[in-house]
PDB file of C-alpha atoms and ligand atoms in Angstrom:
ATOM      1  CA  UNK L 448       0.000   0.000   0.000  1.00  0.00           C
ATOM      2  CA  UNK L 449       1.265   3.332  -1.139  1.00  0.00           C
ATOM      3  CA  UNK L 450      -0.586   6.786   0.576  1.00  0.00           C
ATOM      4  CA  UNK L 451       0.115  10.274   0.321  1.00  0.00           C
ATOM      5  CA  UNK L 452      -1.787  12.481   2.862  1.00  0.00           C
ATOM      6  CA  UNK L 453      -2.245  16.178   2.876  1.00  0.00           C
ATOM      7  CA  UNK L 454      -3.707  18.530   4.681  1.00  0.00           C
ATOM      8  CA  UNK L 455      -2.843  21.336   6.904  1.00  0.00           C
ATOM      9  CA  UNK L 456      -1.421  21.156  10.367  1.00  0.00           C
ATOM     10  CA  UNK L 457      -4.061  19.783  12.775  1.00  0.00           C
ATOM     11  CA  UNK L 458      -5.661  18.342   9.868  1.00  0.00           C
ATOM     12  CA  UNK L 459      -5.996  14.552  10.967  1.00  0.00           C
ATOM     13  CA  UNK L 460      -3.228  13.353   8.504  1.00  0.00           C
ATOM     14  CA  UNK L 461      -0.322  12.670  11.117  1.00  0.00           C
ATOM     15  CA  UNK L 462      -2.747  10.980  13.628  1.00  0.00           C
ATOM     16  CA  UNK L 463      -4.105   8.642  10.672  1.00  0.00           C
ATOM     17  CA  UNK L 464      -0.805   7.810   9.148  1.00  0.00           C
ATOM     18  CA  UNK L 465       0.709   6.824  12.434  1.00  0.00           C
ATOM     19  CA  UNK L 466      -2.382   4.549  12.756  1.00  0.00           C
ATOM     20  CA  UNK L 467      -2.726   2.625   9.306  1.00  0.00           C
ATOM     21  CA  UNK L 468       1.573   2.827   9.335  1.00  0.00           C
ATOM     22  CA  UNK L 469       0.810   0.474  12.698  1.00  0.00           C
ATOM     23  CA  UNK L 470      -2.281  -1.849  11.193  1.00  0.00           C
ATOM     24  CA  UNK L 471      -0.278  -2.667   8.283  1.00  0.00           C
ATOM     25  CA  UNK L 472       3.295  -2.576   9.402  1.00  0.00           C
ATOM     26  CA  UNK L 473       4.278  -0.058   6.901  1.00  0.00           C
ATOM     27  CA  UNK L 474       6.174   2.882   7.470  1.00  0.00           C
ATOM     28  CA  UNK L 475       4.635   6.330   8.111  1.00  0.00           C
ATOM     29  CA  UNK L 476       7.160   9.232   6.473  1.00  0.00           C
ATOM     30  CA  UNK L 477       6.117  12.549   8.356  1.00  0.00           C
ATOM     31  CA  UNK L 478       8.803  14.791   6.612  1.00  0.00           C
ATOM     32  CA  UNK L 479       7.726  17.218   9.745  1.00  0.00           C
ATOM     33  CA  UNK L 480       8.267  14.712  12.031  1.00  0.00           C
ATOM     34  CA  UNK L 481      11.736  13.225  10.453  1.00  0.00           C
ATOM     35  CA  UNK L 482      13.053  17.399  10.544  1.00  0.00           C
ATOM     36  CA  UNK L 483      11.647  17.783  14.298  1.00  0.00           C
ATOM     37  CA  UNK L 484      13.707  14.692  15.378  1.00  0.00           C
ATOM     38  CA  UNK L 485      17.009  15.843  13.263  1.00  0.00           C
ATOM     39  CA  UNK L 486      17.038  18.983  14.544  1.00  0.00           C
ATOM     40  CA  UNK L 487      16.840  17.751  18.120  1.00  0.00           C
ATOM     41  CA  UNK L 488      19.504  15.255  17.539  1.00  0.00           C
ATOM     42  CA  UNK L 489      21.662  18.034  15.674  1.00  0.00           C
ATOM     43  CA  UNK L 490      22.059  15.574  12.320  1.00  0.00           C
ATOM     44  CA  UNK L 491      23.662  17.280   9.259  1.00  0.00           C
ATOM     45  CA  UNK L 492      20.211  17.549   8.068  1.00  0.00           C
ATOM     46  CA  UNK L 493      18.972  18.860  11.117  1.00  0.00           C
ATOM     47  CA  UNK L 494      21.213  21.630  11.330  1.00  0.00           C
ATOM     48  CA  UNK L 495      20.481  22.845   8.082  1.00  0.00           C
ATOM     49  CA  UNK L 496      16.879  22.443   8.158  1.00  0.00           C
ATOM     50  CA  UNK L 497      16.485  24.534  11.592  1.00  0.00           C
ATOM     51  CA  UNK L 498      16.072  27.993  10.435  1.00  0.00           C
ATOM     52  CA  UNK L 499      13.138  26.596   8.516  1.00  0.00           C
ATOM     53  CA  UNK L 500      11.797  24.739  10.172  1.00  0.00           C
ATOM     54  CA  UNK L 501      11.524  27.556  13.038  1.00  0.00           C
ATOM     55  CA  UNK L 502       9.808  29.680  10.712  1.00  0.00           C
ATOM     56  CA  UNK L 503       7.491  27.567   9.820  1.00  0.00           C
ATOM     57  CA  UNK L 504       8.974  27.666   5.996  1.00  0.00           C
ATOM     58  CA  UNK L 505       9.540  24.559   3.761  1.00  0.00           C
ATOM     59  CA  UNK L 506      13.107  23.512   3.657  1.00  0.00           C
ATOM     60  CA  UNK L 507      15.013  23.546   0.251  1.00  0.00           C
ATOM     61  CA  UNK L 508      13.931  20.529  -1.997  1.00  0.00           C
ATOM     62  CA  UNK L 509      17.413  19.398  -2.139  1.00  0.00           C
ATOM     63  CA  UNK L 510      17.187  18.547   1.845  1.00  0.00           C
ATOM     64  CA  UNK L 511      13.765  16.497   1.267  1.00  0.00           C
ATOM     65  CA  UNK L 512      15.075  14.944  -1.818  1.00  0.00           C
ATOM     66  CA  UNK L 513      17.687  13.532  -0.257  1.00  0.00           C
ATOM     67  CA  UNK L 514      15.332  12.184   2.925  1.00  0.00           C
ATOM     68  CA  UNK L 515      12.756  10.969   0.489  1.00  0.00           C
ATOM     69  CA  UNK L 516      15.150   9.515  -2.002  1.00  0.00           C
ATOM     70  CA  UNK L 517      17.315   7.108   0.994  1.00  0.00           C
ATOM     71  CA  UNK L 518      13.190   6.319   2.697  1.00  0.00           C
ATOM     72  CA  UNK L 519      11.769   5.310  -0.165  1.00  0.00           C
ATOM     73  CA  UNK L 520      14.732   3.120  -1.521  1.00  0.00           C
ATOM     74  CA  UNK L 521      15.170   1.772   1.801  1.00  0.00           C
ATOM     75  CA  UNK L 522      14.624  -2.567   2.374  1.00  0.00           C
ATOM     76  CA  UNK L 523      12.098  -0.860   4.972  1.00  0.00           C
ATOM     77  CA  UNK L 524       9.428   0.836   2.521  1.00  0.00           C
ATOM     78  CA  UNK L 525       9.820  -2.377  -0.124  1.00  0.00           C
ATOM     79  CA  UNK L 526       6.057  -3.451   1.287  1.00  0.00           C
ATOM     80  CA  UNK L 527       4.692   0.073   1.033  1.00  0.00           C
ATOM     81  CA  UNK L 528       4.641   3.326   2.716  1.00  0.00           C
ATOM     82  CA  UNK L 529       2.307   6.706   3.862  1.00  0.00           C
ATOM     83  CA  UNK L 530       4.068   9.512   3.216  1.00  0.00           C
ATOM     84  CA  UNK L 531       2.537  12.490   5.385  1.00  0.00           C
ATOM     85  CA  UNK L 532       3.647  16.191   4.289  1.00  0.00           C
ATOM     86  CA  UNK L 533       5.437  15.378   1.446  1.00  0.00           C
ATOM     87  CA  UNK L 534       5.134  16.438  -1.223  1.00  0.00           C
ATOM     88  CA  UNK L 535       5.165  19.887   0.520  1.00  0.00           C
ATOM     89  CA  UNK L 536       4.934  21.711  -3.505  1.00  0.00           C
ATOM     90  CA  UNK L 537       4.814  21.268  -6.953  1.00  0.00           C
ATOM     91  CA  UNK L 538       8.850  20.411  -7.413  1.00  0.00           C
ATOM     92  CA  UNK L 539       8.690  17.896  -4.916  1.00  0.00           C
ATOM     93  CA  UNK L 540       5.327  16.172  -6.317  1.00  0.00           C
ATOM     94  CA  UNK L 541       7.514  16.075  -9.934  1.00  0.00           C
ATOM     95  CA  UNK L 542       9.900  14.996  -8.177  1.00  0.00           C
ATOM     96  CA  UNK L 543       8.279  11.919  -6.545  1.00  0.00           C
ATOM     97  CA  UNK L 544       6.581  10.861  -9.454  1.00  0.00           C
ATOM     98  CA  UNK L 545      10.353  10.941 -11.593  1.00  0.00           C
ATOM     99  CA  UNK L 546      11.662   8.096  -8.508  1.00  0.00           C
ATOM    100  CA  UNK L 547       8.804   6.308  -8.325  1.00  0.00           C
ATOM    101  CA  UNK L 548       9.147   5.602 -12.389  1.00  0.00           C
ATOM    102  CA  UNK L 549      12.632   4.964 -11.842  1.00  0.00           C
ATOM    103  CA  UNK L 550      11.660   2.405  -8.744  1.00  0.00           C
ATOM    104  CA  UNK L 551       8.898   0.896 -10.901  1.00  0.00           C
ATOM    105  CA  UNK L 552       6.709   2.039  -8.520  1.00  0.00           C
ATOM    106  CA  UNK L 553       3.090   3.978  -8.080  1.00  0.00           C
ATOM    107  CA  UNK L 554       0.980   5.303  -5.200  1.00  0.00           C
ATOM    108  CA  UNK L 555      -2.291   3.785  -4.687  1.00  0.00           C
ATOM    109  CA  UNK L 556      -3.980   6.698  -3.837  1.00  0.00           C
ATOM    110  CA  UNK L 557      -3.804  10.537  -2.636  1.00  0.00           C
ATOM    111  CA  UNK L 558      -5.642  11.755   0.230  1.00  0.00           C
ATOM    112  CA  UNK L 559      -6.138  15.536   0.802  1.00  0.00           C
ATOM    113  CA  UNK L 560      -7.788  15.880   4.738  1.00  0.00           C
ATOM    114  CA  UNK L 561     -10.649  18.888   4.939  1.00  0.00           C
ATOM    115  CA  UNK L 562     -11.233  20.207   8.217  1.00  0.00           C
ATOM    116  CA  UNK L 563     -13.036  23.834   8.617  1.00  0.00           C
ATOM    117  CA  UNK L 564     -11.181  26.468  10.220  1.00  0.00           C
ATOM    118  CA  UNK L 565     -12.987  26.704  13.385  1.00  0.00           C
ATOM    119  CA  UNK L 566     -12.038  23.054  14.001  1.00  0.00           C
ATOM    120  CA  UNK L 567      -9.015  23.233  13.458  1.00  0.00           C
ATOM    121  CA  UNK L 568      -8.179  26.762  15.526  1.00  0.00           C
ATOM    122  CA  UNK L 569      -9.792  24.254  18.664  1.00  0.00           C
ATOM    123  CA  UNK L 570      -7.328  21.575  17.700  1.00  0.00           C
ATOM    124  CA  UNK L 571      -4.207  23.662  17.618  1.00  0.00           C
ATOM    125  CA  UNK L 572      -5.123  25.262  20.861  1.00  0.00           C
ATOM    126  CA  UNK L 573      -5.165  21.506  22.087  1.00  0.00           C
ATOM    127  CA  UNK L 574      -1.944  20.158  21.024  1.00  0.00           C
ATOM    128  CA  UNK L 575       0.347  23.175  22.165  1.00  0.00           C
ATOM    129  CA  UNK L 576       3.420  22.116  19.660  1.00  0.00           C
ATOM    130  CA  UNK L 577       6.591  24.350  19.937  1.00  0.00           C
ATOM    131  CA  UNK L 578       5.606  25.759  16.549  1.00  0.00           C
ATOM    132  CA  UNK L 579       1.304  26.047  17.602  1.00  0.00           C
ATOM    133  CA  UNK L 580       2.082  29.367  18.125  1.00  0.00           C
ATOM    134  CA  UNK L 581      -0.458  31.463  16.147  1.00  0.00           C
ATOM    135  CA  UNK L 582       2.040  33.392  13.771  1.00  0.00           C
ATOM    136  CA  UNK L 583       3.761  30.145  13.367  1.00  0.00           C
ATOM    137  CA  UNK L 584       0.565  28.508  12.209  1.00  0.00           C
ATOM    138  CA  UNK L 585      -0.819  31.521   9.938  1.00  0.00           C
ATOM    139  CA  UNK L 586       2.678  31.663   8.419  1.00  0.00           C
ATOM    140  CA  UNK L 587       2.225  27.235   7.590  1.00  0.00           C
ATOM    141  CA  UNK L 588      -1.261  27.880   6.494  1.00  0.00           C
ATOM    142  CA  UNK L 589       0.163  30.372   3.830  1.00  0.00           C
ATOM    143  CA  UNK L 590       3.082  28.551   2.868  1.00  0.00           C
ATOM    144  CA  UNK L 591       0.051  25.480   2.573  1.00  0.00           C
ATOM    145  CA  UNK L 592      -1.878  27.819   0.205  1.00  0.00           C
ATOM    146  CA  UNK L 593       0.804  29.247  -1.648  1.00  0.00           C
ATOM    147  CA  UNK L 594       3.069  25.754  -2.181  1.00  0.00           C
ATOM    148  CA  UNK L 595       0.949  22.697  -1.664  1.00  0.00           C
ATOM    149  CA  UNK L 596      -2.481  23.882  -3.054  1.00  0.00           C
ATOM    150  CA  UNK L 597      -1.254  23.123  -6.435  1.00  0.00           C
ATOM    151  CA  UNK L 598       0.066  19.873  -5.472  1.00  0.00           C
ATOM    152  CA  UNK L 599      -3.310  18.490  -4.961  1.00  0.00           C
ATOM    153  CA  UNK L 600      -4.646  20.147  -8.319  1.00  0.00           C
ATOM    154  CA  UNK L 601      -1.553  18.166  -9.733  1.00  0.00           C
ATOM    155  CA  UNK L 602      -3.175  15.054  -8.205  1.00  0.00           C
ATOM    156  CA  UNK L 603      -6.828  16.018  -8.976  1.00  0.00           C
ATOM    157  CA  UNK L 604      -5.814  16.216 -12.876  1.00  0.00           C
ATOM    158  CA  UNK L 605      -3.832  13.030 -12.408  1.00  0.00           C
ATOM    159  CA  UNK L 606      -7.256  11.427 -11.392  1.00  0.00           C
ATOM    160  CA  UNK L 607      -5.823   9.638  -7.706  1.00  0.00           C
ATOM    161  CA  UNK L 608      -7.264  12.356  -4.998  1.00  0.00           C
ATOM    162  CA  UNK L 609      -9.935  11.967  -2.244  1.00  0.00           C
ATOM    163  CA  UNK L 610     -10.399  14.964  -0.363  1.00  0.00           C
ATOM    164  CA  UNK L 611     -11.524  13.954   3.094  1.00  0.00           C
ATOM    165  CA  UNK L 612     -14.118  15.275   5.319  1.00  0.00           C
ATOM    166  CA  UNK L 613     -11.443  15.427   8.608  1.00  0.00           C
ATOM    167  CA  UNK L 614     -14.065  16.930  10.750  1.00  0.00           C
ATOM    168  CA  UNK L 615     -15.071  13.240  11.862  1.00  0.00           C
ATOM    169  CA  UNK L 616     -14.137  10.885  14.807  1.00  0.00           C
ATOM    170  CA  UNK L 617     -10.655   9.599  14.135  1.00  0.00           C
ATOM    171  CA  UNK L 618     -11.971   6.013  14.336  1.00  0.00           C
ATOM    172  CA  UNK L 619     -14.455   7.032  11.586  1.00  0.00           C
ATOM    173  CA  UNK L 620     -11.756   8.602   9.230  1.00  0.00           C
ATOM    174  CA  UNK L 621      -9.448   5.587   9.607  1.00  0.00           C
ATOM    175  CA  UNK L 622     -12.570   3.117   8.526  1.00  0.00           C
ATOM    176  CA  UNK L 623     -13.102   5.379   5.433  1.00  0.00           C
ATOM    177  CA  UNK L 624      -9.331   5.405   4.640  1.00  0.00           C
ATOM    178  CA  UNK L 625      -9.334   1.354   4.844  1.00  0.00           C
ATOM    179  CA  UNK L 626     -11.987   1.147   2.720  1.00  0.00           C
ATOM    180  CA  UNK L 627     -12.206   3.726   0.386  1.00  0.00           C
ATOM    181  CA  UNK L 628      -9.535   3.203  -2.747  1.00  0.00           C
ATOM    182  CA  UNK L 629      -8.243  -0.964  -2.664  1.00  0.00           C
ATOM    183  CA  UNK L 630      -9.303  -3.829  -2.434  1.00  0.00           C
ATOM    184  CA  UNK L 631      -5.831  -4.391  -0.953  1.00  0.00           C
ATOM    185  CA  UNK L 632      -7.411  -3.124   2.528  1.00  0.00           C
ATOM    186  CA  UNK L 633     -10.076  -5.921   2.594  1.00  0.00           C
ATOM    187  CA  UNK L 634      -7.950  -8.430   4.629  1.00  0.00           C
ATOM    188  CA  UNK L 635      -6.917  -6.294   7.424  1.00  0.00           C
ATOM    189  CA  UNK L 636     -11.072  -4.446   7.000  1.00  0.00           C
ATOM    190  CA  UNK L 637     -12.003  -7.968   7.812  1.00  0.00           C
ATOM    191  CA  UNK L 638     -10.678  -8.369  11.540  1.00  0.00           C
ATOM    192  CA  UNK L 639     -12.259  -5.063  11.939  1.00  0.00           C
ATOM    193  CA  UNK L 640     -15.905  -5.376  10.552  1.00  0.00           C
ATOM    194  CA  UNK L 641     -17.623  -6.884  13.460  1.00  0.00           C
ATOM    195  CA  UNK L 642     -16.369  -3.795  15.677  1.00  0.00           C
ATOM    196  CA  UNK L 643     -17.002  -1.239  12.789  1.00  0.00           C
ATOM    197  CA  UNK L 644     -20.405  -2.056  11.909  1.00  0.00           C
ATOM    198  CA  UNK L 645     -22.138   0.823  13.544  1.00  0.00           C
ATOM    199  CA  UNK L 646     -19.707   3.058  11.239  1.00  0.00           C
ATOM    200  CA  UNK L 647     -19.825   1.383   8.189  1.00  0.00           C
ATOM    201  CA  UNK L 648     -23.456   2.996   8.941  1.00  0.00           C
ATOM    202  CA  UNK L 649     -22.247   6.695   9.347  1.00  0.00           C
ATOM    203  CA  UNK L 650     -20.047   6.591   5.884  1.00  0.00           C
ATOM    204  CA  UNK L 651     -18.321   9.557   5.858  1.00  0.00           C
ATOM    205  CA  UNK L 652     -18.828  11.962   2.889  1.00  0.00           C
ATOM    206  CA  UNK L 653     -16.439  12.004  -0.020  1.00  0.00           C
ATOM    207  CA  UNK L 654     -16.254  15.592  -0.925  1.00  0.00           C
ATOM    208  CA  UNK L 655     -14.995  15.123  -4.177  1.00  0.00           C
ATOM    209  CA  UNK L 656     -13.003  12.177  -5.957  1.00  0.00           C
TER     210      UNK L 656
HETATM  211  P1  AMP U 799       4.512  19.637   9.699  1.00  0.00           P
HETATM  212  O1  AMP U 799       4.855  18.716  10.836  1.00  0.00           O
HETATM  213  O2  AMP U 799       4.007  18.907   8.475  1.00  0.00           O
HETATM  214  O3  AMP U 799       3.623  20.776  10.115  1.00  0.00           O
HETATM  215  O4  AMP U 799       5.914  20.299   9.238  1.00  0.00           O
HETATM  216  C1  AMP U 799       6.694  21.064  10.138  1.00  0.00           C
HETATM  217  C2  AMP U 799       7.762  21.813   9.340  1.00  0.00           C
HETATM  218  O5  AMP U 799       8.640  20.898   8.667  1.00  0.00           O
HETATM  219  C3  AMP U 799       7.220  22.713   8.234  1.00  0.00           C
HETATM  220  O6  AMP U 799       6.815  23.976   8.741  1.00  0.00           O
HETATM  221  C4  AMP U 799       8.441  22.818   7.310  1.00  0.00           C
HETATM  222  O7  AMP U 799       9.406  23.711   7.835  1.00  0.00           O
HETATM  223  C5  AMP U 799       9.040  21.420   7.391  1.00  0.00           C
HETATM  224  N1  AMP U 799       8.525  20.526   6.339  1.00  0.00           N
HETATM  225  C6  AMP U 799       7.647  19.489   6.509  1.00  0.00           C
HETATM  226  N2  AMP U 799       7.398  18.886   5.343  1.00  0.00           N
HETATM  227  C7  AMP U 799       8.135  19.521   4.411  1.00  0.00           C
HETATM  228  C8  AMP U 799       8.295  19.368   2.995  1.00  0.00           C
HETATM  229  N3  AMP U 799       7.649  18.427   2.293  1.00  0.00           N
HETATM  230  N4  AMP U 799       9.143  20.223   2.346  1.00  0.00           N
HETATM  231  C9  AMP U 799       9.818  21.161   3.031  1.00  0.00           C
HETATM  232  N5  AMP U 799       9.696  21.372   4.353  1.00  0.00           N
HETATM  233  C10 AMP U 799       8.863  20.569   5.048  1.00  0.00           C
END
Protein backbone atom coordinates (compact mmCIF):
# COMPACT_ATOMS: atom_id res chain seq x y z
CA UNK A 1 0.00 0.00 0.00
CA UNK A 2 1.27 3.33 -1.14
CA UNK A 3 -0.59 6.79 0.58
CA UNK A 4 0.11 10.27 0.32
CA UNK A 5 -1.79 12.48 2.86
CA UNK A 6 -2.24 16.18 2.88
CA UNK A 7 -3.71 18.53 4.68
CA UNK A 8 -2.84 21.34 6.90
CA UNK A 9 -1.42 21.16 10.37
CA UNK A 10 -4.06 19.78 12.78
CA UNK A 11 -5.66 18.34 9.87
CA UNK A 12 -6.00 14.55 10.97
CA UNK A 13 -3.23 13.35 8.50
CA UNK A 14 -0.32 12.67 11.12
CA UNK A 15 -2.75 10.98 13.63
CA UNK A 16 -4.10 8.64 10.67
CA UNK A 17 -0.80 7.81 9.15
CA UNK A 18 0.71 6.82 12.43
CA UNK A 19 -2.38 4.55 12.76
CA UNK A 20 -2.73 2.62 9.31
CA UNK A 21 1.57 2.83 9.34
CA UNK A 22 0.81 0.47 12.70
CA UNK A 23 -2.28 -1.85 11.19
CA UNK A 24 -0.28 -2.67 8.28
CA UNK A 25 3.30 -2.58 9.40
CA UNK A 26 4.28 -0.06 6.90
CA UNK A 27 6.17 2.88 7.47
CA UNK A 28 4.63 6.33 8.11
CA UNK A 29 7.16 9.23 6.47
CA UNK A 30 6.12 12.55 8.36
CA UNK A 31 8.80 14.79 6.61
CA UNK A 32 7.73 17.22 9.75
CA UNK A 33 8.27 14.71 12.03
CA UNK A 34 11.74 13.23 10.45
CA UNK A 35 13.05 17.40 10.54
CA UNK A 36 11.65 17.78 14.30
CA UNK A 37 13.71 14.69 15.38
CA UNK A 38 17.01 15.84 13.26
CA UNK A 39 17.04 18.98 14.54
CA UNK A 40 16.84 17.75 18.12
CA UNK A 41 19.50 15.26 17.54
CA UNK A 42 21.66 18.03 15.67
CA UNK A 43 22.06 15.57 12.32
CA UNK A 44 23.66 17.28 9.26
CA UNK A 45 20.21 17.55 8.07
CA UNK A 46 18.97 18.86 11.12
CA UNK A 47 21.21 21.63 11.33
CA UNK A 48 20.48 22.84 8.08
CA UNK A 49 16.88 22.44 8.16
CA UNK A 50 16.49 24.53 11.59
CA UNK A 51 16.07 27.99 10.43
CA UNK A 52 13.14 26.60 8.52
CA UNK A 53 11.80 24.74 10.17
CA UNK A 54 11.52 27.56 13.04
CA UNK A 55 9.81 29.68 10.71
CA UNK A 56 7.49 27.57 9.82
CA UNK A 57 8.97 27.67 6.00
CA UNK A 58 9.54 24.56 3.76
CA UNK A 59 13.11 23.51 3.66
CA UNK A 60 15.01 23.55 0.25
CA UNK A 61 13.93 20.53 -2.00
CA UNK A 62 17.41 19.40 -2.14
CA UNK A 63 17.19 18.55 1.84
CA UNK A 64 13.77 16.50 1.27
CA UNK A 65 15.08 14.94 -1.82
CA UNK A 66 17.69 13.53 -0.26
CA UNK A 67 15.33 12.18 2.92
CA UNK A 68 12.76 10.97 0.49
CA UNK A 69 15.15 9.51 -2.00
CA UNK A 70 17.32 7.11 0.99
CA UNK A 71 13.19 6.32 2.70
CA UNK A 72 11.77 5.31 -0.17
CA UNK A 73 14.73 3.12 -1.52
CA UNK A 74 15.17 1.77 1.80
CA UNK A 75 14.62 -2.57 2.37
CA UNK A 76 12.10 -0.86 4.97
CA UNK A 77 9.43 0.84 2.52
CA UNK A 78 9.82 -2.38 -0.12
CA UNK A 79 6.06 -3.45 1.29
CA UNK A 80 4.69 0.07 1.03
CA UNK A 81 4.64 3.33 2.72
CA UNK A 82 2.31 6.71 3.86
CA UNK A 83 4.07 9.51 3.22
CA UNK A 84 2.54 12.49 5.39
CA UNK A 85 3.65 16.19 4.29
CA UNK A 86 5.44 15.38 1.45
CA UNK A 87 5.13 16.44 -1.22
CA UNK A 88 5.17 19.89 0.52
CA UNK A 89 4.93 21.71 -3.51
CA UNK A 90 4.81 21.27 -6.95
CA UNK A 91 8.85 20.41 -7.41
CA UNK A 92 8.69 17.90 -4.92
CA UNK A 93 5.33 16.17 -6.32
CA UNK A 94 7.51 16.08 -9.93
CA UNK A 95 9.90 15.00 -8.18
CA UNK A 96 8.28 11.92 -6.54
CA UNK A 97 6.58 10.86 -9.45
CA UNK A 98 10.35 10.94 -11.59
CA UNK A 99 11.66 8.10 -8.51
CA UNK A 100 8.80 6.31 -8.33
CA UNK A 101 9.15 5.60 -12.39
CA UNK A 102 12.63 4.96 -11.84
CA UNK A 103 11.66 2.40 -8.74
CA UNK A 104 8.90 0.90 -10.90
CA UNK A 105 6.71 2.04 -8.52
CA UNK A 106 3.09 3.98 -8.08
CA UNK A 107 0.98 5.30 -5.20
CA UNK A 108 -2.29 3.78 -4.69
CA UNK A 109 -3.98 6.70 -3.84
CA UNK A 110 -3.80 10.54 -2.64
CA UNK A 111 -5.64 11.75 0.23
CA UNK A 112 -6.14 15.54 0.80
CA UNK A 113 -7.79 15.88 4.74
CA UNK A 114 -10.65 18.89 4.94
CA UNK A 115 -11.23 20.21 8.22
CA UNK A 116 -13.04 23.83 8.62
CA UNK A 117 -11.18 26.47 10.22
CA UNK A 118 -12.99 26.70 13.39
CA UNK A 119 -12.04 23.05 14.00
CA UNK A 120 -9.01 23.23 13.46
CA UNK A 121 -8.18 26.76 15.53
CA UNK A 122 -9.79 24.25 18.66
CA UNK A 123 -7.33 21.58 17.70
CA UNK A 124 -4.21 23.66 17.62
CA UNK A 125 -5.12 25.26 20.86
CA UNK A 126 -5.17 21.51 22.09
CA UNK A 127 -1.94 20.16 21.02
CA UNK A 128 0.35 23.17 22.16
CA UNK A 129 3.42 22.12 19.66
CA UNK A 130 6.59 24.35 19.94
CA UNK A 131 5.61 25.76 16.55
CA UNK A 132 1.30 26.05 17.60
CA UNK A 133 2.08 29.37 18.13
CA UNK A 134 -0.46 31.46 16.15
CA UNK A 135 2.04 33.39 13.77
CA UNK A 136 3.76 30.15 13.37
CA UNK A 137 0.56 28.51 12.21
CA UNK A 138 -0.82 31.52 9.94
CA UNK A 139 2.68 31.66 8.42
CA UNK A 140 2.22 27.23 7.59
CA UNK A 141 -1.26 27.88 6.49
CA UNK A 142 0.16 30.37 3.83
CA UNK A 143 3.08 28.55 2.87
CA UNK A 144 0.05 25.48 2.57
CA UNK A 145 -1.88 27.82 0.20
CA UNK A 146 0.80 29.25 -1.65
CA UNK A 147 3.07 25.75 -2.18
CA UNK A 148 0.95 22.70 -1.66
CA UNK A 149 -2.48 23.88 -3.05
CA UNK A 150 -1.25 23.12 -6.44
CA UNK A 151 0.07 19.87 -5.47
CA UNK A 152 -3.31 18.49 -4.96
CA UNK A 153 -4.65 20.15 -8.32
CA UNK A 154 -1.55 18.17 -9.73
CA UNK A 155 -3.18 15.05 -8.20
CA UNK A 156 -6.83 16.02 -8.98
CA UNK A 157 -5.81 16.22 -12.88
CA UNK A 158 -3.83 13.03 -12.41
CA UNK A 159 -7.26 11.43 -11.39
CA UNK A 160 -5.82 9.64 -7.71
CA UNK A 161 -7.26 12.36 -5.00
CA UNK A 162 -9.94 11.97 -2.24
CA UNK A 163 -10.40 14.96 -0.36
CA UNK A 164 -11.52 13.95 3.09
CA UNK A 165 -14.12 15.28 5.32
CA UNK A 166 -11.44 15.43 8.61
CA UNK A 167 -14.06 16.93 10.75
CA UNK A 168 -15.07 13.24 11.86
CA UNK A 169 -14.14 10.88 14.81
CA UNK A 170 -10.65 9.60 14.13
CA UNK A 171 -11.97 6.01 14.34
CA UNK A 172 -14.45 7.03 11.59
CA UNK A 173 -11.76 8.60 9.23
CA UNK A 174 -9.45 5.59 9.61
CA UNK A 175 -12.57 3.12 8.53
CA UNK A 176 -13.10 5.38 5.43
CA UNK A 177 -9.33 5.40 4.64
CA UNK A 178 -9.33 1.35 4.84
CA UNK A 179 -11.99 1.15 2.72
CA UNK A 180 -12.21 3.73 0.39
CA UNK A 181 -9.53 3.20 -2.75
CA UNK A 182 -8.24 -0.96 -2.66
CA UNK A 183 -9.30 -3.83 -2.43
CA UNK A 184 -5.83 -4.39 -0.95
CA UNK A 185 -7.41 -3.12 2.53
CA UNK A 186 -10.08 -5.92 2.59
CA UNK A 187 -7.95 -8.43 4.63
CA UNK A 188 -6.92 -6.29 7.42
CA UNK A 189 -11.07 -4.45 7.00
CA UNK A 190 -12.00 -7.97 7.81
CA UNK A 191 -10.68 -8.37 11.54
CA UNK A 192 -12.26 -5.06 11.94
CA UNK A 193 -15.90 -5.38 10.55
CA UNK A 194 -17.62 -6.88 13.46
CA UNK A 195 -16.37 -3.79 15.68
CA UNK A 196 -17.00 -1.24 12.79
CA UNK A 197 -20.40 -2.06 11.91
CA UNK A 198 -22.14 0.82 13.54
CA UNK A 199 -19.71 3.06 11.24
CA UNK A 200 -19.82 1.38 8.19
CA UNK A 201 -23.46 3.00 8.94
CA UNK A 202 -22.25 6.70 9.35
CA UNK A 203 -20.05 6.59 5.88
CA UNK A 204 -18.32 9.56 5.86
CA UNK A 205 -18.83 11.96 2.89
CA UNK A 206 -16.44 12.00 -0.02
CA UNK A 207 -16.25 15.59 -0.93
CA UNK A 208 -14.99 15.12 -4.18
CA UNK A 209 -13.00 12.18 -5.96
P1 LIG B 1 4.51 19.64 9.70
O1 LIG B 1 4.86 18.72 10.84
O2 LIG B 1 4.01 18.91 8.48
O3 LIG B 1 3.62 20.78 10.12
O4 LIG B 1 5.91 20.30 9.24
C1 LIG B 1 6.69 21.06 10.14
C2 LIG B 1 7.76 21.81 9.34
O5 LIG B 1 8.64 20.90 8.67
C3 LIG B 1 7.22 22.71 8.23
O6 LIG B 1 6.81 23.98 8.74
C4 LIG B 1 8.44 22.82 7.31
O7 LIG B 1 9.41 23.71 7.83
C5 LIG B 1 9.04 21.42 7.39
N1 LIG B 1 8.53 20.53 6.34
C6 LIG B 1 7.65 19.49 6.51
N2 LIG B 1 7.40 18.89 5.34
C7 LIG B 1 8.14 19.52 4.41
C8 LIG B 1 8.29 19.37 3.00
N3 LIG B 1 7.65 18.43 2.29
N4 LIG B 1 9.14 20.22 2.35
C9 LIG B 1 9.82 21.16 3.03
N5 LIG B 1 9.70 21.37 4.35
C10 LIG B 1 8.86 20.57 5.05
Amino acid sequence: MRLILLGVPGSGKGTQGAILSSQWQIPHISTGEILRQAIANQTALGLKAKAYVEKSELVPDYLIFDLIRQRLTAPSTQRGWILDGFPGNLSQAQFLDQLLATLGQSYNRVFSFYVPTDVLVQRWRQRGRSDDHPELICKRIEVYQEQTAPVIQHYRQQGCLTVINGDRPVEIVTHFLQTSFSDLSLTIQQKTVNTSKRLINQEPQILSD
